[in-house]
Amino acid sequence: MRLAILGSGAVGQSVADLAGEYGHEVVALADSSSAVVDSDGIDVDDALERKISSGAVGDADPAAVFETDYDVLVEATPTTLDDAEPGFTHAKRALEADRHVVLANKGPVAERYEDLRAIEADSAGSVRFEATVGGAIPVLSTIEDETPQAVTAVRGVLNGTANFILTRMAAEGLDYEHVLAEAQDLGVAEADPTFDVDGTDAALKFVILANVLSDGGFSLEDATVEGIQNIPGSALDLAAEDGRTIRLIGEATREGIRVGPRLVPENGALAVTGTRNIVQIETRHAGSLHSSGRGAGGPETATAVLSDVGRLPEL
Amino acid sequence: MGNETSDGDDPETDGGVRPYTVRLELVDEPGELLRALAPVADNGGNLLSIHHERGNITPRGHIPVEVDLECPPDRFDDVVDALRNAGVNVIQAGAEHYGEEINVVLVGELVETDLSETLSRIEAEADSVVRDLSLSAPDGTDGISSARVRLAIDSGRADEALAAIRSIGSSKDLTVVEPLLGGEA
């Protein structure tokens, strides 16, 4: 497939870098202000080096990406809330040109699922978004394989930053502020970690899951969300007295979405440690399936994007 | 044993009865036991057994009596109220019907917001009994503290109990860390 990649952050760069290994060709790569476009395939190494040295991937206008002959638009620009722009318009433009869209950007599927599906219905292209939930973990494709109707609930830990903080607090008996500072030093937490620790990032993923289970109907404002900022070390100590620990757990069902700190068995499946993610897919006929792995990171998320590309039909 | 087959439905059908245990404390005087049992029968309760612990005296010098009875679940509160109205000291009511235990962790200004009132409300509004409490206040009683509360609740009523505790928590500005129910957590 010929890929046009919008967004040159960690994920976009990794998709460009790994595409060749998966048998695909990159014909366009853009960041927010520049692009490199070549219908014979761009020189990825060259573009990535240029991005590092000058901050721009190329000389062309980002809009030129849509003029290229591509099969799949990879949308890897930063997630935005509410109207999910400009990610939504990017996806729309590709679908209206009868191309496929693979999203790494959570915004359009969390906030405007029905709009996106409606546009997809009129297009020869299709939309996939495995990378938006759980990074390298095949969550959506597992639900697709089980068929969404047979899945009753999805639960789990889908934010590595919050999980890292809770794990360190429990293990070291430290307080939230202390561990957050450490996580920032290690690069696990962003300078502004609000979205991770207040539960919004996890909630977006569970909104996407609820949309997949129900074929739409949910956005972030339908989710009940609580973060971990108010959890002191003493709460984790008390949980441990009883063989429990606290994790930021999300739940998605056809009834709704809930994210918050919950007590889980210390040695249970959902008590993953560090930045690891886990999902538990509860099925009607086959019990619970668990899948754990790296929920973030450039190459990890790029593998999910490229798996999606591999599942797309030829146009 | 796991609880994967428990679907929250109580075993009784319409008009069904359930067993309950009531622990009473009686003054050691003739006729007291009979006086204590009348409210049970008067309110549709069926006496199953009476364990009159004559050799045991409570700290107040009274005699503990354990009464097993059965009645429709919606009549049990009436039975207990009638006992109390008759001046009978009810030490424990219906522990038998609490078939399940859950833990919650409360976080916030627990002492400032009157922990014992919080616990009473949890017992009343979540229809539960506090079995165990563990408090940790590393920053002193006027700071943020945490409490782990183990509650006995009716089998299959965890969702209702947790919803009640959630609402108490939000009214008192406390963070409630609930157990994750469902699935094989």
Tab-separated table of C-alpha atoms in Angstrom, chain A residues 155 226 230-232 234-235 238 241-242 246 249 251 258 261-265 268-270 280 282 288 290, chain B residues 103-105 107 134-136 138 144-148 150 166 175-185:
chain	number	residue	atom	x	y	z
A	155	ARG	CA	-12.103	-3.346	31.323
A	226	GLU	CA	-12.009	10.317	37.994
A	230	ASN	CA	-6.274	12.576	45.058
A	231	ILE	CA	-4.897	9.156	45.921
A	232	PRO	CA	-2.376	9.386	48.773
A	234	SER	CA	-1.727	5.808	52.636
A	235	ALA	CA	-4.651	4.626	50.503
A	238	LEU	CA	-4.466	0.304	53.328
A	241	GLU	CA	-3.414	-4.779	54.044
A	242	ASP	CA	-6.122	-6.693	52.311
A	246	ILE	CA	-5.270	0.576	43.398
A	249	ILE	CA	-9.348	1.156	35.717
A	251	GLU	CA	-14.776	0.062	31.906
A	258	ARG	CA	-16.442	4.751	33.637
A	261	PRO	CA	-9.167	4.456	40.704
A	262	ARG	CA	-10.366	1.018	41.773
A	263	LEU	CA	-9.338	-1.691	44.192
A	264	VAL	CA	-8.084	-4.793	42.400
A	265	PRO	CA	-6.403	-7.930	43.741
A	268	GLY	CA	-4.700	-10.235	39.792
A	269	ALA	CA	-4.481	-9.882	36.048
A	270	LEU	CA	-5.425	-6.204	36.028
A	280	GLN	CA	-9.894	-7.724	29.761
A	282	GLU	CA	-15.547	-10.086	28.596
A	288	SER	CA	-12.766	-13.346	29.607
A	290	HIS	CA	-6.806	-10.832	28.662
B	103	ASN	CA	-13.835	-3.334	50.757
B	104	VAL	CA	-13.783	0.348	49.912
B	105	VAL	CA	-11.081	2.890	50.551
B	107	VAL	CA	-9.799	9.319	51.005
B	134	SER	CA	-8.447	0.706	59.205
B	135	LEU	CA	-7.464	4.353	59.268
B	136	SER	CA	-4.234	5.906	58.101
B	138	PRO	CA	0.055	10.212	58.175
B	144	ILE	CA	-5.949	14.088	54.163
B	145	SER	CA	-6.367	10.601	55.492
B	146	SER	CA	-7.439	7.243	54.143
B	147	ALA	CA	-9.677	4.586	55.587
B	148	ARG	CA	-10.279	1.074	54.427
B	150	ARG	CA	-14.838	-3.698	55.075
B	166	ARG	CA	-20.482	6.988	46.035
B	175	THR	CA	-12.791	10.133	47.148
B	176	VAL	CA	-14.218	6.630	47.155
B	177	VAL	CA	-11.983	3.914	45.748
B	178	GLU	CA	-14.352	1.096	44.944
B	179	PRO	CA	-13.557	-2.513	44.292
B	180	LEU	CA	-13.754	-3.587	40.682
B	181	LEU	CA	-16.653	-5.981	40.438
B	182	GLY	CA	-17.463	-8.155	37.521
B	183	GLY	CA	-15.216	-10.052	35.217
B	184	GLU	CA	-12.287	-11.984	36.598
B	185	ALA	CA	-10.501	-9.001	38.063
